[in-house]
Coordinates of N, CA and C in Angstrom, one line a residue:
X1 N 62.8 39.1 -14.2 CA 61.4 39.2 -14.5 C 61.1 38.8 -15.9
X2 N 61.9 39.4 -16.6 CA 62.2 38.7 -18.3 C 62.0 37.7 -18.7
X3 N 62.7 36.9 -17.6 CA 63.1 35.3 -18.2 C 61.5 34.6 -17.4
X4 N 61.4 34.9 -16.4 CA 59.8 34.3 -15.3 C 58.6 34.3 -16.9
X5 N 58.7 35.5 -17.1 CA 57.5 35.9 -18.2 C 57.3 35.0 -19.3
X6 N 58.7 34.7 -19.8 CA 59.3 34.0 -21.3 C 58.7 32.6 -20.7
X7 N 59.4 32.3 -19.4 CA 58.8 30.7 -19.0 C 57.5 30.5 -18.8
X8 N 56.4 31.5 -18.5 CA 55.4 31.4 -18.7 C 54.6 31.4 -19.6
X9 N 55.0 32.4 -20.7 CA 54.1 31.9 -22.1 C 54.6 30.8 -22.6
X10 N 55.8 30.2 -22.6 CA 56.0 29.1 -23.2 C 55.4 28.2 -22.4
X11 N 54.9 27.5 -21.3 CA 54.6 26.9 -20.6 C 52.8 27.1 -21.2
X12 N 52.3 28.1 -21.0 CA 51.1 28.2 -21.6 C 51.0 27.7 -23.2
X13 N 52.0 28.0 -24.0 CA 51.7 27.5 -25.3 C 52.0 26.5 -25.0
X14 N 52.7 25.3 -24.4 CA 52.8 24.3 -24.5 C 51.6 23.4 -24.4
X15 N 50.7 24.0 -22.9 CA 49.6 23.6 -22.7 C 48.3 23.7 -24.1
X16 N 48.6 24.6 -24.6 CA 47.6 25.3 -25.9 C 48.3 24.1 -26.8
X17 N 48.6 23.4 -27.1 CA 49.8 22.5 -27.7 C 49.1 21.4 -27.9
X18 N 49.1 21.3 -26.2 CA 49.1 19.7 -25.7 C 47.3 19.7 -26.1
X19 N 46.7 20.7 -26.0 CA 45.1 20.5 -26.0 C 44.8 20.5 -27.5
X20 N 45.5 21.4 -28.3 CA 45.0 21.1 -29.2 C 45.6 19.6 -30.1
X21 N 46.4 18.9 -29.6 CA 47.3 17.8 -30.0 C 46.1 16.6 -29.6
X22 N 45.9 16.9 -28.4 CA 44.6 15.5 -27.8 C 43.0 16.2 -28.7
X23 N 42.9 17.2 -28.7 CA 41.7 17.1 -29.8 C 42.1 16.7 -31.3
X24 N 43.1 16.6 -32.0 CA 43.5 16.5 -33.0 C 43.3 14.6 -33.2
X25 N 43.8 14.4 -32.0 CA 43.9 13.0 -31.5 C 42.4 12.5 -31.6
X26 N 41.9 13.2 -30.8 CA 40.6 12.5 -30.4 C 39.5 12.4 -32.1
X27 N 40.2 13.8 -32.7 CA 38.9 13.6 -34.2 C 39.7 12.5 -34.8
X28 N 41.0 12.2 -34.8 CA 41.5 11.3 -35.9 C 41.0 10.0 -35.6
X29 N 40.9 9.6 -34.3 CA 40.1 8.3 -33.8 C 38.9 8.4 -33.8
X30 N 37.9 9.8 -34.4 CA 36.8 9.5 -34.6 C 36.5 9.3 -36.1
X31 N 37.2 9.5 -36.8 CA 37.5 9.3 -38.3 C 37.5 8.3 -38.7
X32 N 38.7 7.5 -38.2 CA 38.9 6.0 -37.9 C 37.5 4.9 -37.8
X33 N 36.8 5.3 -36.9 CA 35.8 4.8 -36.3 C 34.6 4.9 -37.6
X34 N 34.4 6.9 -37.7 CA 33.4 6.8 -38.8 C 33.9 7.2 -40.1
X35 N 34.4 6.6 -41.0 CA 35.2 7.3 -41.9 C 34.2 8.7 -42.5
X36 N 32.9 8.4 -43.2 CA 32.1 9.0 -43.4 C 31.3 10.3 -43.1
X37 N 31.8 9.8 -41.6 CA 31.8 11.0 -40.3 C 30.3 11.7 -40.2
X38 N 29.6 10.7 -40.7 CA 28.2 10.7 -40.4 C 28.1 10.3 -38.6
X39 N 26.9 11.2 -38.4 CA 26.7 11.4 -36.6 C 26.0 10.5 -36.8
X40 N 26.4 10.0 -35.5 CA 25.9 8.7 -34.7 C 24.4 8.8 -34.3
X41 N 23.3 8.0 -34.5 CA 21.8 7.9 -34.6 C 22.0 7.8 -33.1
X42 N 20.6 9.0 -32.4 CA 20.8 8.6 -31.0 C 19.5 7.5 -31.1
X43 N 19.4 6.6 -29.8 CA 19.0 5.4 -30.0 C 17.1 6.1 -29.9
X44 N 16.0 5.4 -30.8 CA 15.0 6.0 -30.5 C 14.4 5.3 -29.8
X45 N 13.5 6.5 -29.2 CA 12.7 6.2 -28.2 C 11.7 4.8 -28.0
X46 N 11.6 4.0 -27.0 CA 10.5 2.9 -27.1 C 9.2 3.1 -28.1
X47 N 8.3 2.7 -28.8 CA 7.2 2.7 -29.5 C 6.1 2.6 -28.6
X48 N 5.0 2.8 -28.8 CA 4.4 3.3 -28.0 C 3.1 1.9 -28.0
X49 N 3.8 0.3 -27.9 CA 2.6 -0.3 -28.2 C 1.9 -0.4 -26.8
X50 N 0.5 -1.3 -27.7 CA -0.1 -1.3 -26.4 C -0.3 -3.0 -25.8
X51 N -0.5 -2.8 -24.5 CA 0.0 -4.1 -23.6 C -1.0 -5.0 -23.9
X52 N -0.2 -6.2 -23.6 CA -1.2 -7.3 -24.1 C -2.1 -7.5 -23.3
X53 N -3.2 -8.2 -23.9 CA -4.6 -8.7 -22.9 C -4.5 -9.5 -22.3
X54 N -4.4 -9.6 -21.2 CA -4.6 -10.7 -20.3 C -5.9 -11.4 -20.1
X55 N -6.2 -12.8 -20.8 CA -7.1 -13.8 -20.7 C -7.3 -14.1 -19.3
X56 N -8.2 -14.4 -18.6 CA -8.5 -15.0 -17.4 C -8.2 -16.6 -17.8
X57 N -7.7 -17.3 -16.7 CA -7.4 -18.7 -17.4 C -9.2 -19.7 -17.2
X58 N -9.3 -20.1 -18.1 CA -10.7 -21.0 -17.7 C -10.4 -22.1 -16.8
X59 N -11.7 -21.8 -15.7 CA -11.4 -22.9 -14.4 C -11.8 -24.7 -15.0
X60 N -11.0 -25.4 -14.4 CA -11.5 -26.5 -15.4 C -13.1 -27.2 -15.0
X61 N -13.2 -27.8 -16.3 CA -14.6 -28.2 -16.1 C -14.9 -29.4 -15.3
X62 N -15.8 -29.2 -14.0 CA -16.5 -29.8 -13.6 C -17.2 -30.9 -13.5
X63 N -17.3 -32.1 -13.3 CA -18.5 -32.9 -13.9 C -19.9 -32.5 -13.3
X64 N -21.2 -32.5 -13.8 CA -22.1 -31.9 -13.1 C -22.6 -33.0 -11.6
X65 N -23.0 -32.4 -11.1 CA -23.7 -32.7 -9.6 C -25.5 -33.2 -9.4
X66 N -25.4 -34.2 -8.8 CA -27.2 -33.8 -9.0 C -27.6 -32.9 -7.7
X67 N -29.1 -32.6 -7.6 CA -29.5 -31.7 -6.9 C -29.7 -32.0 -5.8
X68 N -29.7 -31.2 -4.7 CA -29.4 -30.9 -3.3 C -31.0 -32.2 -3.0
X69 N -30.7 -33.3 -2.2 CA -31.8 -34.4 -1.8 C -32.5 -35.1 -3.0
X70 N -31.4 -35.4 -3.9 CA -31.7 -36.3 -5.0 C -31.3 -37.5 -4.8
X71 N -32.6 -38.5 -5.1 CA -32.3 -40.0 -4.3 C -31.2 -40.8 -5.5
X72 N -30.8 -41.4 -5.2 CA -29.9 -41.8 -5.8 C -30.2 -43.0 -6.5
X73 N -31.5 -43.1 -7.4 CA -31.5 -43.3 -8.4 C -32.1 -42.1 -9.6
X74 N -31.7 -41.0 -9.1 CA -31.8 -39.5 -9.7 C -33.0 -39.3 -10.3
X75 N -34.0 -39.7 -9.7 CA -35.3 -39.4 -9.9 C -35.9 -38.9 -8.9
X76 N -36.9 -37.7 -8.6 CA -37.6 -37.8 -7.5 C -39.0 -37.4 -7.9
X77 N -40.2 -37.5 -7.2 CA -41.3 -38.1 -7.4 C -42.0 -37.0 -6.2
X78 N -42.7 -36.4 -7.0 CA -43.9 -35.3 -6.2 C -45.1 -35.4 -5.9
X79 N -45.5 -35.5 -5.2 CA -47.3 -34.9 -5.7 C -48.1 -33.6 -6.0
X80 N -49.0 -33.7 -6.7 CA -49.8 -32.3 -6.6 C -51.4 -32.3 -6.0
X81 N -52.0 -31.5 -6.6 CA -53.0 -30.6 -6.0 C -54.1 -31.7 -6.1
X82 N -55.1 -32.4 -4.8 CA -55.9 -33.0 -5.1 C -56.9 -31.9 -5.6
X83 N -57.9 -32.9 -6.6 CA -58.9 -32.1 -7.2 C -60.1 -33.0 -7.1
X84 N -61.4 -32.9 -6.8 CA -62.2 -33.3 -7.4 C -64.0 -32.6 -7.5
X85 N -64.4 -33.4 -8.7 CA -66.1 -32.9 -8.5 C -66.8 -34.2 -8.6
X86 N -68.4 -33.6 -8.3 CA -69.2 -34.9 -8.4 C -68.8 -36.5 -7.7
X87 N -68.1 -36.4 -6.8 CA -67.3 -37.6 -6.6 C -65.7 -37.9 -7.1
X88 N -65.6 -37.6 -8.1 CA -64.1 -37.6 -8.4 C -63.3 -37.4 -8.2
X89 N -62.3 -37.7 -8.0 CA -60.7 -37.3 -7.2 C -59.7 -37.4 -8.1
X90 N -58.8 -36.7 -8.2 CA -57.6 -37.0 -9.5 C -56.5 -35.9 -9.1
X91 N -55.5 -36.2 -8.8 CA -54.4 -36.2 -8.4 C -53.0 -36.5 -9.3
X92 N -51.9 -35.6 -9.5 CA -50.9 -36.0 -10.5 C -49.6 -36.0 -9.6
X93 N -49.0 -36.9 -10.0 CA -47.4 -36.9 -9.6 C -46.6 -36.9 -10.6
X94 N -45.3 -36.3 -10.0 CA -44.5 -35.8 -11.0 C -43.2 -36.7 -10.6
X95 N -42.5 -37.4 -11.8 CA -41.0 -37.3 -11.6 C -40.0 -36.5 -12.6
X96 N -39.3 -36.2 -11.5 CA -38.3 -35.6 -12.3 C -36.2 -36.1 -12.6
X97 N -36.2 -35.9 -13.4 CA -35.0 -36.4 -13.5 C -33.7 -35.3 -12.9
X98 N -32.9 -35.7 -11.5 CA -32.6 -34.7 -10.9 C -31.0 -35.2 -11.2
X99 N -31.1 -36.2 -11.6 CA -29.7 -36.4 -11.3 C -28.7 -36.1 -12.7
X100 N -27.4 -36.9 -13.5 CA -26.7 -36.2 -14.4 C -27.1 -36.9 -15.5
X101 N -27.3 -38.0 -15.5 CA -27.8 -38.6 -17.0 C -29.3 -38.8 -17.3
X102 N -29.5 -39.2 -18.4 CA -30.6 -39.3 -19.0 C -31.7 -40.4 -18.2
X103 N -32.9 -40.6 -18.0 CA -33.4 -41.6 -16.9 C -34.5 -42.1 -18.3
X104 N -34.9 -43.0 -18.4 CA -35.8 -43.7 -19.1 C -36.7 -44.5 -18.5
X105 N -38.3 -43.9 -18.7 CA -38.7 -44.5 -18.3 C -40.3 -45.1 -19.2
X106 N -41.0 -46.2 -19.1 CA -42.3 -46.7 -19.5 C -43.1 -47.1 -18.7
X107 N -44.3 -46.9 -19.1 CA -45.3 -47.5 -18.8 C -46.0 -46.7 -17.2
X108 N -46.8 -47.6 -16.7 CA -47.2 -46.9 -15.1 C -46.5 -47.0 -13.9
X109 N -46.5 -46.3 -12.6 CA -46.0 -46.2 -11.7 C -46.4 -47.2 -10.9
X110 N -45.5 -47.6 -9.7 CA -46.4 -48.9 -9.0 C -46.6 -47.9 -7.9
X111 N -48.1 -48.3 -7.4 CA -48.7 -47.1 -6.2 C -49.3 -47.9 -5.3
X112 N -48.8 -47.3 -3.9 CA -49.7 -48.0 -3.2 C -50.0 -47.0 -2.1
X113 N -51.0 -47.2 -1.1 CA -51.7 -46.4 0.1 C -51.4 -46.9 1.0
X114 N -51.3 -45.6 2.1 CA -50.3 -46.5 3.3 C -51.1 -45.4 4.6
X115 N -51.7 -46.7 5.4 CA -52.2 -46.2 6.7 C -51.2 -45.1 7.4
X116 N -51.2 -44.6 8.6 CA -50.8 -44.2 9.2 C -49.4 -44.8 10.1
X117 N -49.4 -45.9 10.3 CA -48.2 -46.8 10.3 C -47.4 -47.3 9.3
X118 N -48.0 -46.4 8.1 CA -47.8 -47.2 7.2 C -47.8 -48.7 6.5
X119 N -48.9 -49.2 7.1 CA -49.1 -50.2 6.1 C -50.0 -50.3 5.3
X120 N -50.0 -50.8 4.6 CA -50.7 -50.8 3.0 C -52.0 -50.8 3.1
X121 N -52.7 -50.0 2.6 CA -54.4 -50.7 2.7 C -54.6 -51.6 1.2
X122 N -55.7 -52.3 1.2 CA -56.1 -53.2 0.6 C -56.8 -52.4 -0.7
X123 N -55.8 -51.8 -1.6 CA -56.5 -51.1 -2.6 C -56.1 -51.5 -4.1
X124 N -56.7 -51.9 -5.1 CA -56.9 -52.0 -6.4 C -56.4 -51.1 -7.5
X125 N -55.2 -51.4 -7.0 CA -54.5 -50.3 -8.3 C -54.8 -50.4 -9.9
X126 N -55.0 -49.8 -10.8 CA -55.5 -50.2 -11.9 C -54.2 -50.1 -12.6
X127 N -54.1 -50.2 -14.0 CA -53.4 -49.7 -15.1 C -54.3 -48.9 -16.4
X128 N -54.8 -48.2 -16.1 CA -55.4 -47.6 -16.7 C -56.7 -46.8 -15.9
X129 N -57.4 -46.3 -16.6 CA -59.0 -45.8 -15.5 C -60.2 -45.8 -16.4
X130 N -60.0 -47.0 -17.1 CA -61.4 -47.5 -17.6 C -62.3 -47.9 -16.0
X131 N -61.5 -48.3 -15.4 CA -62.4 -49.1 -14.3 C -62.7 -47.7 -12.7
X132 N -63.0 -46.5 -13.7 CA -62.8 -45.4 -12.6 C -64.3 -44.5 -13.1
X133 N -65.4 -44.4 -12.4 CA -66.3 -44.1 -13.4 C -66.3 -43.0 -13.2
X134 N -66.5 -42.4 -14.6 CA -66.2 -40.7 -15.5 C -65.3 -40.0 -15.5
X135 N -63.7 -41.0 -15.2 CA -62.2 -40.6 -15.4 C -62.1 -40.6 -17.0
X136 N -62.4 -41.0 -17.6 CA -62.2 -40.8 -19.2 C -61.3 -41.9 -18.7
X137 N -61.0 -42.1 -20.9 CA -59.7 -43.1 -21.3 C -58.5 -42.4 -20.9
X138 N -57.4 -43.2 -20.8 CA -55.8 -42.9 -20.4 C -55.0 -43.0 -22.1
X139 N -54.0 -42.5 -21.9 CA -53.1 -42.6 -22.9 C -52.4 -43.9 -22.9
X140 N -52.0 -44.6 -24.2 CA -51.4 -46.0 -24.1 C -50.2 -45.3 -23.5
X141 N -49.1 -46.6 -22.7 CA -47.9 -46.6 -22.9 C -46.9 -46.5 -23.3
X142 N -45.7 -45.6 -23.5 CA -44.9 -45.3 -24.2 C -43.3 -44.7 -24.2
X143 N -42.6 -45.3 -24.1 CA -41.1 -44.7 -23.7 C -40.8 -43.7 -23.8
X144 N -40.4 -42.9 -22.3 CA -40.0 -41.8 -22.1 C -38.6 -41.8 -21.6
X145 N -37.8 -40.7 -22.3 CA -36.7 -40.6 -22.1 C -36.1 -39.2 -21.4
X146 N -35.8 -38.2 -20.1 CA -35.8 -37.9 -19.5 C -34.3 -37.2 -19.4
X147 N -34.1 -35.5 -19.9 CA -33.0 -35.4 -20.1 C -32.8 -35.3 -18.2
X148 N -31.6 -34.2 -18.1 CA -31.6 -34.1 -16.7 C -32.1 -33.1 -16.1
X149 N -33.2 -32.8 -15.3 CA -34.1 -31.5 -15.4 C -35.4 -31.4 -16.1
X150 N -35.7 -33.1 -17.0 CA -36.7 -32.9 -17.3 C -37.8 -33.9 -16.5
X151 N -38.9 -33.6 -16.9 CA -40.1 -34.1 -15.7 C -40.8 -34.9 -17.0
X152 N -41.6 -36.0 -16.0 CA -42.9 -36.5 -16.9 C -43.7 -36.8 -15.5
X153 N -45.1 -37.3 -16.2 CA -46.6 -37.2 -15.1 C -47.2 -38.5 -15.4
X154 N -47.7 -38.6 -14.2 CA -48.9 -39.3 -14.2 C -50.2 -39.1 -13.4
X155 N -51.7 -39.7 -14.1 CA -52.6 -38.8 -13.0 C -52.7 -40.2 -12.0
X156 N -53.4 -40.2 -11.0 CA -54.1 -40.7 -9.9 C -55.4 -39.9 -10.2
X157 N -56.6 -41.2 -10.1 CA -57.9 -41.3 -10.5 C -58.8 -41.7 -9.1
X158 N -59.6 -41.8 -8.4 CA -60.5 -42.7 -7.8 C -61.7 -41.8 -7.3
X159 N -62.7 -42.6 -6.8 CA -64.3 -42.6 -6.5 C -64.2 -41.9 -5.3
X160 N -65.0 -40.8 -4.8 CA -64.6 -40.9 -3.2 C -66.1 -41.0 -2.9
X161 N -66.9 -41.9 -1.7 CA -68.1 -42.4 -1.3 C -67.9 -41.5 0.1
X162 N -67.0 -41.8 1.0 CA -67.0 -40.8 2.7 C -66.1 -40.3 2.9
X163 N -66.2 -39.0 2.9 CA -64.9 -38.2 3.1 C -64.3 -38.4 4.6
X164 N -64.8 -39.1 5.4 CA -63.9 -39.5 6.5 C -63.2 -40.9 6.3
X165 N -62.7 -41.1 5.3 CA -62.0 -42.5 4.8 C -60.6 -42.1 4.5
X166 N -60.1 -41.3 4.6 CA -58.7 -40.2 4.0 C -57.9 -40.9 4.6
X167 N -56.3 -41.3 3.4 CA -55.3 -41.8 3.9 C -54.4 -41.2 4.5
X168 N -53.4 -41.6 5.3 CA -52.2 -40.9 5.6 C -51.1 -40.5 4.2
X169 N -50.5 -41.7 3.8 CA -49.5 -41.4 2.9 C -49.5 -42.6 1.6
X170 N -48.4 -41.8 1.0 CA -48.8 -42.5 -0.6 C -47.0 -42.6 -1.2
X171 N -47.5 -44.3 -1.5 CA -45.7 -44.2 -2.3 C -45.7 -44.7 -3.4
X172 N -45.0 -44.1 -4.3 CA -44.5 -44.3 -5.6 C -43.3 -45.3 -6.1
X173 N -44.0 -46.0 -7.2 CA -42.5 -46.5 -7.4 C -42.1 -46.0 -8.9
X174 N -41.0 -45.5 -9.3 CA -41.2 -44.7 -10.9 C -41.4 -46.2 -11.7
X175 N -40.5 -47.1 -11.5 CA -40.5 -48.3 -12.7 C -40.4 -49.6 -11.8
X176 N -40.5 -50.9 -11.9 CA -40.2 -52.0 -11.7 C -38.8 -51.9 -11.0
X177 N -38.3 -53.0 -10.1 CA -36.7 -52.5 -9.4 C -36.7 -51.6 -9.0
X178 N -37.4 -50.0 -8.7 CA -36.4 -49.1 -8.3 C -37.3 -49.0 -7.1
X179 N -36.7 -48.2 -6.1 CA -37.0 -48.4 -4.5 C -38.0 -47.1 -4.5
X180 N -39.2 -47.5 -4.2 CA -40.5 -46.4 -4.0 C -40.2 -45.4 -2.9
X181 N -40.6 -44.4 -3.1 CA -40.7 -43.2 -2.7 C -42.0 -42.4 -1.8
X182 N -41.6 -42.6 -0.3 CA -43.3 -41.9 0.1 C -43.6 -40.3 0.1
X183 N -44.5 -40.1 0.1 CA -44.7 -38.8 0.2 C -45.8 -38.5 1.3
X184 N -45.0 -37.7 2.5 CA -46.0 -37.7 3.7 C -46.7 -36.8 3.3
X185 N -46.4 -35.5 2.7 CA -47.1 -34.3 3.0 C -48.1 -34.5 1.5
X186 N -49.4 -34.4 1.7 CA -50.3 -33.9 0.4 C -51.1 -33.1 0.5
X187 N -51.6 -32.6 -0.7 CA -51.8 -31.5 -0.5 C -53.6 -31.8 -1.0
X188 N -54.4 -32.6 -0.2 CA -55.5 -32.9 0.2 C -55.3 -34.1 0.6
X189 N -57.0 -34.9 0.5 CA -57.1 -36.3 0.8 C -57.2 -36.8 0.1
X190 N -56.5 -38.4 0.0 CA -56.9 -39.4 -0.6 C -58.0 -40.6 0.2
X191 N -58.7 -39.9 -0.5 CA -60.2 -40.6 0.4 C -61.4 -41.4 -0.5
X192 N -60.0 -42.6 -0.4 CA -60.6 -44.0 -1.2 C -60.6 -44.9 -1.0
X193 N -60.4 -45.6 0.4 CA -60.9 -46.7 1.0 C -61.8 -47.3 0.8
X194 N -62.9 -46.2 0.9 CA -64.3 -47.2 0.8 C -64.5 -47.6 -0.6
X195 N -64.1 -47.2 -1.9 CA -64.2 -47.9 -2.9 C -63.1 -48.5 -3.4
X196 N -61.5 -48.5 -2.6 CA -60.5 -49.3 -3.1 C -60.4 -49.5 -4.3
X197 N -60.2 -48.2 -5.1 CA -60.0 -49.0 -6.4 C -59.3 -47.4 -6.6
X198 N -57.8 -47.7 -7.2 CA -57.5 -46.2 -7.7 C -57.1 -46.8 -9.2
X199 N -56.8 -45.7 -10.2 CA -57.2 -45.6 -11.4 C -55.3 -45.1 -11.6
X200 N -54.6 -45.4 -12.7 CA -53.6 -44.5 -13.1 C -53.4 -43.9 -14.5
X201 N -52.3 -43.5 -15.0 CA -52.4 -43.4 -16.8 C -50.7 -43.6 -16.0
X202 N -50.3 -43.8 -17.6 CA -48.9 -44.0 -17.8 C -48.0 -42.6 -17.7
X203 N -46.9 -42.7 -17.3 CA -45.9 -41.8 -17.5 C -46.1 -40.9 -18.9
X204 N -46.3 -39.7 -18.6 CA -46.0 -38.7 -20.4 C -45.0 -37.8 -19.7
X205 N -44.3 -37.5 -20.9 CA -43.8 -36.1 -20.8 C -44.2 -35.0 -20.5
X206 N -43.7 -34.2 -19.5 CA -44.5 -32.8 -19.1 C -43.7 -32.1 -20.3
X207 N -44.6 -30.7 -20.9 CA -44.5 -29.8 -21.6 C -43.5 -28.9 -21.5

């Protein structure tokens, strides 16, 4: 039993030995490492920035379009409200510039009156409405330049003697060369047959 006991504490001190030999070990290689033996910085935490902005990307640009039933010389050409007293009739049409560039235009519209088969009646277009009695003077002539979306006017003048003389339809031409434009729907009569003579003013700039 003596000798069992002796082999056991020695076997335990050995062990007590051996552990304190591998820690002895283990600081001497940590010495090595830090001679200083300053502790090792634990690593710090992320910073707390904040996330970048995300830009939407810009869609690219377009070239512009003209407008939905724009004739393709990017002008189109309206009528308005017949008006008249005492005899007089005066009527304005509008063009507008519907398409993408600039349209330029001078001087008066070519107009003519159109039966119901449309063909022409025998009417005396003027350039001006001196020859329209108590239309007043017209404005001279003058180059207009027409961004895209902008309008300019001109009036229609004439005599009416029998209101059962009313035309069907009326077409426009904005300038010289370019392909006239009818307009079925108006918004009264043009009831000037019996004195065949209509009156115009030149293209201005609308306001």
């Amino acid at each position: 039993m003596t000798v069992i006991r002796i082999g056991h504490v020695l076997a335990l001190a050995a062990a007590a030995v051996l552990a304190t030999g591998c820690s002895s070990l283990r600081e001497e290689l940590d010495r090595e490492r830090n001679p200083a033996r300053t502790a090792t910085p634990e690593p710090a935490p992320p910073e707390d920035r904040p996330l970048p902005t995300l830009t939407p990307a810009t869609p690219p640009t377009t070239p512009s379009t003209p407008a939905a039933n724009c004739p393709e010389s990017g002008v189109r050409i309206t009528p308005g409200l017949v008006q008249g007293a005492m005899g007089l009739r005066a009527m304005t049409v509008t063009l507008t510039n519907c398409g993408t560039r600039p349209y330029e235009v001078n001087g008066y519209p070519g107009v003519r009156v159109l039966d119901e088969d449309r063909a022409p009646y025998d009417i005396e277009v003027l350039k001006g409405t001196d020859g329209i009695h108590m239309a007043g003077p017209a404005p001279d002539p003058a180059p207009v330049t027409l961004k895209p979306g902008e309008s300019a006017r001109s009036g229609l003048t004439w005599r009416m003697m029998s209101p059962d003389t009313s035309t069907t339809y009326l077409e426009i031409t904005a300038a010289p060369g370019e392909r006239p434009q009818t307009m079925e729907t108006l918004d009264g009569p043009l009831d000037l047959t019996d004195t065949g003579r209509l009156g115009t003013t030149p293209w201005q700039k609308s306001d």
